[in-house]
Coordinates of C-alpha atoms and ligand atoms in Angstrom, one line a residue:
X25 CA 2.8 12.9 24.1
X26 CA 2.6 9.3 22.9
X27 CA -0.2 7.4 24.6
X28 CA -2.4 4.4 24.4
X29 CA -6.0 5.6 24.4
X30 CA -8.5 4.5 27.0
X31 CA -11.6 5.6 25.1
X32 CA -12.8 3.2 22.5
X33 CA -15.6 5.2 20.8
X34 CA -14.6 8.3 19.0
X35 CA -17.2 10.8 18.1
X36 CA -15.7 12.1 14.9
X37 CA -19.0 12.4 13.1
X38 CA -20.0 15.4 15.2
X39 CA -16.6 17.0 14.4
X40 CA -17.2 16.5 10.7
X41 CA -20.4 18.5 11.0
X42 CA -18.6 21.3 13.0
X43 CA -15.8 21.7 10.5
X44 CA -18.4 21.5 7.7
X45 CA -20.3 24.4 9.2
X46 CA -17.1 26.5 9.4
X47 CA -16.3 25.7 5.8
X48 CA -19.8 26.4 4.6
X49 CA -19.7 29.8 6.3
X50 CA -16.4 30.5 4.6
X51 CA -17.9 29.6 1.2
X52 CA -21.0 31.7 1.8
X53 CA -18.7 34.7 2.6
X54 CA -16.1 34.3 -0.1
X55 CA -17.8 32.3 -2.9
X56 CA -14.9 29.8 -2.8
X57 CA -14.7 26.4 -1.3
X58 CA -11.7 25.5 0.8
X59 CA -9.4 23.1 -0.9
X60 CA -7.4 20.2 0.4
X61 CA -4.4 18.4 -1.1
X62 CA -3.2 14.9 0.0
X63 CA 0.2 13.4 -1.0
X64 CA 0.5 9.7 -0.2
X65 CA 3.8 7.9 0.2
X66 CA 4.3 4.1 0.7
X67 CA 2.1 1.1 0.3
X68 CA -1.5 0.3 -0.5
X69 CA -2.3 0.5 3.2
X70 CA -1.3 4.1 3.2
X71 CA -3.2 4.8 -0.1
X72 CA -6.3 3.3 1.5
X73 CA -5.9 5.5 4.6
X74 CA -5.6 8.5 2.3
X75 CA -8.9 7.4 0.6
X76 CA -10.5 7.4 4.1
X77 CA -9.1 10.9 4.8
X78 CA -10.4 12.1 1.4
X79 CA -13.8 10.8 2.2
X80 CA -13.8 12.7 5.5
X81 CA -12.5 15.8 3.8
X82 CA -15.3 15.7 1.3
X83 CA -17.9 15.3 4.1
X84 CA -16.3 18.4 5.8
X85 CA -16.8 20.5 2.7
X86 CA -13.4 20.5 1.2
X87 CA -12.8 20.4 -2.6
X88 CA -9.8 18.5 -3.9
X89 CA -6.7 20.5 -4.9
X90 CA -4.3 19.0 -7.4
X91 CA -1.2 20.7 -5.8
X92 CA 0.1 22.2 -2.6
X93 CA 0.2 25.8 -3.9
X94 CA -3.5 26.2 -4.3
X95 CA -4.5 24.3 -1.2
X96 CA -5.8 25.6 2.1
X97 CA -5.0 22.3 3.8
X98 CA -2.0 20.1 2.8
X99 CA -1.7 16.6 4.2
X100 CA 1.4 14.4 3.8
X101 CA 0.6 10.7 4.5
X102 CA 4.1 9.4 5.1
X103 CA 6.1 6.2 4.7
X104 CA 9.3 5.2 6.5
X105 CA 10.0 1.8 5.0
X106 CA 13.2 3.1 3.4
X107 CA 15.3 6.2 4.2
X108 CA 14.6 7.7 0.8
X109 CA 10.9 8.0 1.5
X110 CA 11.6 10.0 4.6
X111 CA 14.1 12.3 2.9
X112 CA 11.4 13.2 0.3
X113 CA 9.0 14.3 3.0
X114 CA 11.5 16.4 4.8
X115 CA 12.4 18.0 1.5
X116 CA 8.7 18.8 0.9
X117 CA 8.2 20.2 4.4
X118 CA 11.0 22.6 3.7
X119 CA 9.3 23.8 0.5
X120 CA 6.0 24.2 2.3
X121 CA 7.6 26.7 4.8
X122 CA 8.0 29.1 1.9
X123 CA 4.4 28.6 0.6
X124 CA 3.1 29.1 4.1
X125 CA 5.0 32.4 4.6
X126 CA 3.0 33.8 1.6
X127 CA -0.2 32.2 2.8
X128 CA -0.4 32.2 6.6
X129 CA -3.8 30.6 6.6
X130 CA -2.6 27.4 5.0
X131 CA -2.8 24.4 7.3
X132 CA -0.3 21.5 7.1
X133 CA -0.9 18.1 8.5
X134 CA 1.6 15.2 8.7
X135 CA 0.4 11.7 9.3
X136 CA 1.3 8.1 8.5
X137 CA 4.2 5.8 9.5
X138 CA 7.0 8.3 9.7
X139 CA 5.6 10.1 12.8
X140 CA 5.2 6.8 14.6
X141 CA 9.0 6.8 15.3
X142 CA 9.8 8.8 18.4
X143 CA 13.1 10.1 17.1
X144 CA 11.5 11.4 13.9
X145 CA 8.6 12.8 15.7
X146 CA 10.8 14.8 18.1
X147 CA 13.0 16.1 15.3
X148 CA 9.9 17.1 13.3
X149 CA 8.4 19.0 16.2
X150 CA 11.6 20.8 16.8
X151 CA 12.5 21.7 13.3
X152 CA 9.2 22.1 11.5
X153 CA 7.2 24.5 13.7
X154 CA 5.0 25.3 10.7
X155 CA 3.2 22.0 10.8
X156 CA -0.3 22.4 12.3
X157 CA -1.5 18.8 12.9
X158 CA 0.5 15.6 13.4
X159 CA -1.3 12.2 13.9
X160 CA -0.2 8.6 13.6
X161 CA -1.4 5.4 12.0
X162 CA -3.7 4.3 14.8
X163 CA -6.1 7.2 14.9
X164 CA -7.0 8.2 11.3
X165 CA -10.6 8.4 12.4
X166 CA -9.9 11.2 14.8
X167 CA -8.7 13.5 12.1
X168 CA -11.9 15.6 12.0
X169 CA -11.6 16.1 15.7
X170 CA -7.9 17.1 15.5
X171 CA -8.7 19.5 12.6
X172 CA -11.5 21.1 14.5
X173 CA -9.3 21.5 17.6
X174 CA -6.6 23.2 15.4
X175 CA -9.1 25.6 13.9
X176 CA -10.7 26.4 17.3
X177 CA -7.5 26.8 19.4
X178 CA -5.1 28.0 16.8
X179 CA -2.4 25.9 18.5
X180 CA -0.5 22.9 17.1
X181 CA -2.3 19.5 17.6
X182 CA -0.2 16.4 18.0
X183 CA -1.9 13.0 18.5
X184 CA 0.3 9.9 18.1
X185 CA -0.5 6.7 19.8
X186 CA 1.7 3.7 20.5
X187 CA -0.9 1.0 19.9
X188 CA -4.7 0.7 19.6
X189 CA -6.7 -2.5 19.8
X190 CA -10.0 -1.2 18.6
X191 CA -10.7 -1.5 14.9
X192 CA -13.1 1.4 14.2
X193 CA -12.4 2.6 10.8
X194 CA -14.5 4.9 8.6
X195 CA -16.0 3.0 5.7
X196 CA -15.9 4.4 2.2
X197 CA -19.1 3.7 0.5
X198 CA -19.0 6.0 -2.5
X199 CA -16.2 3.8 -4.0
X200 CA -15.6 3.6 -7.7
X201 CA -15.4 0.3 -9.7
X202 CA -12.2 -0.5 -7.9
X203 CA -12.2 -0.6 -4.1
X204 CA -9.9 -1.7 -1.3
X205 CA -11.0 -3.3 2.0
X206 CA -8.7 -3.7 5.0
X207 CA -8.9 -7.2 6.4
X208 CA -6.1 -6.8 8.9
X209 CA -3.9 -4.2 10.5
X210 CA -0.3 -4.4 11.7
X211 CA 2.3 -7.2 11.4
X212 CA 3.8 -9.7 13.9
X213 CA 6.6 -11.0 11.6
X214 CA 9.4 -8.7 12.5
X215 CA 11.6 -9.4 9.5
X216 CA 14.9 -8.2 10.7
X217 CA 15.2 -5.3 8.1
X218 CA 11.6 -4.0 8.4
X219 CA 10.2 -1.1 10.4
X220 CA 6.5 -1.8 9.6
X221 CA 5.7 -3.8 12.8
X222 CA 7.0 -0.9 14.9
X223 CA 4.9 1.7 13.2
X224 CA 1.8 -0.2 12.4
X225 CA 1.5 -2.2 15.6
X226 CA 0.7 -5.9 16.2
X227 CA -1.4 -7.9 13.9
X228 CA -5.2 -7.5 14.3
X229 CA -7.7 -9.2 12.0
X230 CA -11.1 -7.6 11.4
X231 CA -14.3 -9.6 11.9
X232 CA -15.3 -11.5 8.8
X233 CA -18.9 -10.2 9.1
X234 CA -17.6 -6.6 9.0
X235 CA -15.4 -7.3 6.0
X236 CA -18.3 -9.0 4.2
X237 CA -20.7 -6.2 5.1
X238 CA -18.3 -3.5 3.8
X239 CA -17.7 -5.6 0.6
X240 CA -21.4 -6.0 0.0
X241 CA -22.0 -2.3 0.3
X242 CA -19.1 -1.4 -2.0
X243 CA -20.4 -3.9 -4.6
X244 CA -23.9 -2.4 -4.3
X245 CA -22.3 1.0 -5.0
X246 CA -20.6 -0.3 -8.1
X247 CA -17.3 -1.8 -7.0
X248 CA -16.4 -4.6 -9.4
X249 CA -12.8 -5.2 -8.3
X250 CA -12.1 -5.7 -4.6
X251 CA -8.6 -5.7 -3.2
X252 CA -8.2 -7.2 0.3
X253 CA -5.4 -5.4 2.1
X254 CA -3.1 -6.5 4.9
X255 CA 0.7 -6.7 5.6
X256 CA 0.3 -10.5 5.7
X257 CA -3.1 -11.5 4.4
X258 CA -2.4 -15.2 4.6
X259 CA -2.3 -15.1 8.4
X260 CA -5.8 -13.5 8.6
X261 CA -7.9 -15.2 11.3
X262 CA -11.1 -14.1 13.0
X263 CA -12.8 -16.8 15.1
X264 CA -13.0 -19.8 12.8
X265 CA -12.5 -17.9 9.6
X266 CA -9.0 -18.1 8.1
X267 CA -8.0 -16.3 4.8
X268 CA -9.0 -19.3 2.6
X269 CA -12.5 -19.3 4.1
X270 CA -12.7 -15.5 3.8
X271 CA -11.9 -15.4 0.1
X272 CA -14.6 -18.1 -0.5
X273 CA -17.1 -15.8 1.3
X274 CA -16.0 -12.8 -0.8
X275 CA -16.3 -14.9 -3.9
X276 CA -20.0 -15.3 -3.2
X277 CA -20.7 -11.6 -3.0
X278 CA -23.0 -10.5 -5.8
X279 CA -21.6 -7.7 -8.0
X280 CA -17.9 -8.5 -7.2
X281 CA -16.3 -9.6 -10.4
X282 CA -12.6 -9.6 -9.4
X283 CA -10.8 -10.3 -6.2
X284 CA -7.2 -9.4 -5.4
X285 CA -5.2 -9.5 -2.2
X286 CA -2.0 -8.1 -1.1
X287 CA 0.5 -9.0 0.5
X288 CA 0.9 -12.7 0.8
X289 CA 3.7 -14.1 2.9
X290 CA 5.3 -17.3 1.7
X291 CA 5.6 -18.8 5.2
X292 CA 1.8 -18.7 5.6
X293 CA 0.7 -19.7 2.1
X294 CA -1.2 -22.9 2.8
X295 CA -2.5 -25.7 0.5
X296 CA -5.9 -24.8 1.6
X297 CA -5.5 -21.2 0.3
X298 CA -4.2 -22.5 -3.0
X299 CA -7.3 -24.7 -3.3
X300 CA -9.5 -21.8 -2.5
X301 CA -7.8 -19.6 -5.1
X302 CA -8.2 -22.3 -7.7
X303 CA -11.9 -22.8 -6.8
X304 CA -12.9 -19.2 -6.7
X305 CA -13.3 -18.0 -10.2
X306 CA -13.3 -14.3 -9.2
X307 CA -9.9 -14.5 -7.7
X308 CA -7.5 -13.0 -10.2
X309 CA -4.8 -15.4 -11.5
X310 CA -2.1 -13.4 -10.0
X311 CA -0.1 -13.5 -6.7
X312 CA 2.3 -11.1 -5.3
X313 CA 4.7 -13.3 -3.3
X314 CA 7.7 -11.4 -2.0
X315 CA 10.8 -13.6 -2.0
X316 CA 13.2 -10.9 -0.7
X317 CA 16.3 -13.1 -1.5
X318 CA 17.3 -16.4 -3.1
X319 CA 19.9 -17.2 -0.6
X320 CA 19.0 -19.4 2.4
X321 CA 21.6 -17.7 4.6
X322 CA 20.2 -14.3 3.8
X323 CA 16.6 -15.5 4.2
X324 CA 17.5 -16.9 7.7
X325 CA 19.2 -13.6 8.7
X326 CA 16.2 -11.7 7.4
X327 CA 14.0 -14.0 9.6
X328 CA 11.7 -14.7 6.7
X329 CA 10.7 -18.2 8.0
X330 CA 11.1 -20.1 4.7
X331 CA 13.9 -21.5 2.5
X332 CA 14.5 -21.0 -1.1
X333 CA 13.4 -24.6 -1.8
X334 CA 10.1 -24.1 0.1
X335 CA 9.5 -20.9 -1.8
X336 CA 10.1 -22.5 -5.2
X337 CA 7.9 -25.4 -4.0
X338 CA 5.0 -23.0 -3.4
X339 CA 5.4 -21.5 -6.9
X340 CA 5.2 -25.1 -8.3
X341 CA 2.1 -25.8 -6.4
X342 CA 0.4 -22.5 -7.4
X343 CA 1.2 -23.2 -11.1
X344 CA 0.0 -26.8 -10.9
X345 CA -3.3 -25.6 -9.5
X346 CA -3.6 -22.5 -11.8
X347 CA -1.4 -22.9 -14.9
X348 CA -2.0 -19.4 -16.1
X349 CA -1.2 -17.6 -12.8
X350 CA 1.2 -14.6 -12.9
X351 CA 3.7 -14.2 -10.1
X352 CA 5.3 -10.9 -9.0
X353 CA 7.6 -10.3 -6.1
X354 CA 9.7 -8.0 -3.9
X355 CA 13.5 -8.4 -3.7
X356 CA 16.1 -6.6 -1.5
X357 CA 19.7 -6.5 -2.5
X358 CA 22.6 -5.5 -0.3
X359 CA 21.2 -6.9 2.9
X360 CA 24.0 -7.0 5.6
X361 CA 26.4 -9.9 5.0
X362 CA 25.1 -10.7 1.5
X363 CA 28.0 -12.1 -0.4
X364 CA 28.4 -12.3 -4.2
X365 CA 27.5 -16.0 -3.9
X366 CA 24.3 -15.1 -2.0
X367 CA 23.5 -12.5 -4.7
X368 CA 24.1 -15.1 -7.4
X369 CA 21.5 -17.3 -5.6
X370 CA 19.0 -14.4 -5.9
X371 CA 19.8 -14.1 -9.6
X372 CA 19.2 -17.7 -10.2
X373 CA 16.0 -17.7 -8.1
X374 CA 14.7 -15.0 -10.5
X375 CA 15.5 -17.3 -13.4
X376 CA 13.7 -20.2 -11.9
X377 CA 10.7 -18.3 -10.5
X378 CA 9.9 -16.4 -13.7
X379 CA 8.3 -13.3 -12.4
X380 CA 6.1 -11.1 -14.6
X381 CA 7.1 -8.2 -12.5
X382 CA 9.1 -7.3 -9.4
X383 CA 9.6 -4.4 -7.0
X384 CA 13.3 -4.3 -6.3
X385 CA 15.0 -2.4 -3.4
X386 CA 18.5 -1.6 -2.2
X387 CA 18.6 -2.5 1.5
X388 CA 18.0 0.6 3.6
X389 CA 19.1 0.7 7.3
X390 CA 16.2 1.4 9.6
X391 CA 17.0 2.5 13.1
X392 CA 15.6 0.2 15.7
X393 CA 15.5 -2.9 13.5
X394 CA 17.9 -5.8 14.2
X395 CA 19.5 -5.7 10.7
X396 CA 20.7 -2.1 11.4
X397 CA 23.2 -3.5 13.9
X398 CA 24.3 -6.5 11.9
X399 CA 28.0 -6.6 10.9
X400 CA 29.1 -6.5 7.3
X401 CA 26.8 -3.8 6.0
X402 CA 27.2 -3.7 2.2
X403 CA 28.7 -0.6 0.7
X404 CA 26.6 1.6 -1.6
X405 CA 28.6 0.9 -4.8
X406 CA 28.3 -2.9 -4.4
X407 CA 24.6 -2.7 -3.6
X408 CA 23.9 -0.4 -6.6
X409 CA 25.8 -2.7 -8.9
X410 CA 23.8 -5.8 -7.7
X411 CA 20.6 -3.8 -8.1
X412 CA 21.4 -3.1 -11.7
X413 CA 22.4 -6.7 -12.4
X414 CA 19.1 -7.8 -10.8
X415 CA 17.1 -5.6 -13.0
X416 CA 19.0 -6.9 -16.0
X417 CA 17.9 -10.4 -15.0
X418 CA 14.3 -9.6 -14.3
X419 CA 13.4 -7.5 -17.4
X420 CA 14.0 -10.1 -20.2
X421 CA 11.9 -12.7 -18.4
X422 CA 9.1 -10.2 -17.9
X423 CA 9.2 -9.3 -21.6
X424 CA 9.3 -13.0 -22.6
X425 CA 6.2 -13.7 -20.3
X426 CA 4.4 -10.7 -21.8
X427 CA 5.1 -11.9 -25.3
X428 CA 3.0 -15.1 -24.6
X429 CA 0.0 -12.8 -24.7
X430 CA 0.5 -11.6 -28.2
X431 CA -2.6 -12.3 -30.3
X432 CA -4.5 -13.6 -27.3
X433 CA -7.5 -12.0 -25.7
X434 CA -7.1 -10.9 -22.1
X435 CA -9.9 -9.7 -19.8
X436 CA -9.0 -6.1 -18.8
X437 CA -10.6 -3.7 -16.4
X438 CA -10.4 -0.4 -18.2
X439 CA -9.5 2.2 -15.5
X440 CA -9.0 5.5 -17.2
X441 CA -7.5 7.5 -20.1
X442 CA -3.7 7.8 -20.4
X443 CA -1.6 10.6 -21.7
X444 CA -1.3 8.8 -25.0
X445 CA -5.0 9.0 -25.6
X446 CA -5.5 5.3 -25.1
X447 CA -7.5 3.8 -22.3
X448 CA -5.4 2.1 -19.7
X449 CA -6.4 -0.9 -17.6
X450 CA -5.1 -4.0 -15.8
X451 CA -5.2 -7.6 -16.9
X452 CA -5.9 -10.4 -14.4
X453 CA -2.2 -10.7 -14.0
X454 CA -2.1 -7.1 -12.9
X455 CA -0.2 -6.1 -16.0
X456 CA -0.9 -2.6 -17.4
X457 CA -2.7 -2.7 -20.8
X458 CA -3.2 0.2 -23.1
X459 CA -6.4 -0.2 -25.1
X460 CA -7.5 1.5 -28.3
X461 CA -11.1 2.0 -27.2
X462 CA -13.4 4.8 -26.3
X463 CA -14.1 6.2 -22.9
X464 CA -17.5 4.6 -22.3
X465 CA -15.6 1.3 -21.5
X466 CA -14.0 2.9 -18.4
X467 CA -15.1 0.8 -15.4
X468 CA -15.9 -2.3 -17.5
X469 CA -14.0 -5.6 -17.8
X470 CA -13.6 -6.1 -21.5
X471 CA -11.8 -8.7 -23.7
X472 CA -8.7 -7.1 -25.3
X473 CA -6.8 -8.6 -28.1
X474 CA -3.1 -8.0 -27.5
X475 CA -1.2 -6.5 -30.4
X476 CA 2.1 -5.4 -28.9
X477 CA 4.1 -6.5 -25.8
X478 CA 6.7 -4.5 -23.9
X479 CA 8.5 -5.2 -20.6
X480 CA 6.1 -3.1 -18.4
X481 CA 2.9 -3.0 -20.5
X482 CA 0.8 -4.5 -23.2
X483 CA -1.1 -2.8 -26.0
X484 CA -4.3 -4.1 -27.5
X485 CA -7.7 -3.5 -29.1
X486 CA -11.2 -4.6 -28.1
X487 CA -11.6 -8.3 -29.2
Ligands
SAH510 N1 4.2 -6.9 4.3 C1 4.8 -7.0 3.0 C2 5.6 -5.8 2.5 C3 5.8 -4.6 3.3 S1 7.1 -3.5 2.9 C4 5.6 -8.2 2.9 O1 6.1 -8.7 3.9 O2 5.7 -8.7 1.8 C5 7.2 -3.7 1.1 C6 8.6 -4.1 0.7 O3 9.6 -3.2 1.1 C7 9.1 -5.4 1.4 O4 8.5 -6.5 0.8 C8 10.6 -5.3 1.2 O5 11.0 -5.9 0.0 C9 10.8 -3.8 1.2 N2 11.5 -3.4 2.4 C10 11.1 -3.4 3.6 N3 12.0 -2.9 4.5 C11 13.1 -2.6 3.7 C12 14.4 -2.0 4.0 N4 14.7 -1.8 5.3 N5 15.2 -1.8 3.0 C13 14.8 -2.1 1.7 N6 13.6 -2.6 1.4 C14 12.8 -2.9 2.4
SF4_511 FE1 7.8 -6.1 7.2 FE2 8.1 -8.7 7.2 FE3 5.9 -7.7 8.2 FE4 6.3 -7.6 5.6 S1 6.0 -9.5 6.8 S2 5.6 -5.9 6.9 S3 8.5 -7.3 5.4 S4 8.0 -7.4 9.0
F3S512 FE1 5.5 2.5 4.3 FE2 4.0 2.3 6.4 FE3 3.3 1.0 4.2 S1 6.2 2.3 6.4 S2 5.3 0.6 3.2 S3 3.4 3.2 4.4 S4 3.0 0.4 6.2

């Protein structure tokens, strides 16, 4: 069932029209539009894939549904980076079985990273017979074809590929003021704990011209903030263009006001890139630079390719070049063999690095990765305890850094209206800011005077 495709060109556009005709016919008969619901798990890469699916769904005549219950088509775009993410999806699939027994026409599709694992795919096929379509991370573009095939044949459609060299992605042109652009796919780093390289394939960079072309079109359609996406954006290379050169090119695109990128890997963060960030005024003064651990021994066992000293040296260089830059990170506790001493090194790294935010994780064993077979796996209680102590170290620093903004004006992209009635947006440092302002500012970058500071957000008014 798994295969590496021979055909490079995929004629999905014609399938979009075929499904559209079926849905238009349904609407003409019933007076209702068919509705689709997508639930996305995992990282920005998956979120962007879901945006591509949404764009295809809209072209196929589907209306968006806000929940599973009212949907004719339910799509789960899955993540498997930690066990918890997978458990959630299996839980949801169980629930859907009940919905579907009341509504037999409902169609269920499962895609994303989870199904790229053979064992999980086999288990899913066996246990969850109510899933109609399963496809992997290499063939998002074929979705309309798979959907059409399911509608026509009535049989289950499974299309999961091991690898795919072609980069032939649908482009989303009707973007809002915030848009993402994939610059690369896959990862070659094989950090010992991580499953991503196995489910997203080897690293492939897109052509710089294609990236620029997509960015120009997005900007022409109103995108002000562009996020460049990749598992390791610093190792981007296409022909003579490396990542530093790429951001200089993006910085010159008219209409783009802000540039972000995620994720940077410390081992590939060059001086040239730091200079490019400093020179490019549209590049937000923020970097997400996952440290993972503060212990050299753990970093070595994780195969991260840098030491604590080198990591802290990078932060010093970044701050020397851009004194106001905010730094956020990812940290894992409870990696196999992590001693209390090692963990103390992570705590004091946090003190030294001074993060304005951090994603923190308890190590999760992933079948097939080297760390899963390492000795001295850490028990749950110890890991949980370290996790709580880590948060207790991170929060006061984040609050202290936020408090520096009190009384100052920050430039904030207003993104929408929150439940509290205030607008909500993001500062350059990617901090959430609640703004006392009216809705017409949504989509604009506005100066906001900060009046209150919390650990996870700021509050302000138009300056
Ligand atoms: N490519 C990015 C991140 C991808 S995964 C990078 O290298 O920074 C996002 C985060 O999930 C990682 O940074 C790591 O902190 C965490 N993660 C990955 N595998 C994990 C595992 N097995 N258990 C716990 N956390 C994990
Ligand atoms: Fe996973 Fe490491 Fe690749 Fe990030 S760089 S996706 S953590 S293997
Ligand atoms: Fe998860 Fe896949 Fe992203 S495993 S973190 S959704 S690349």
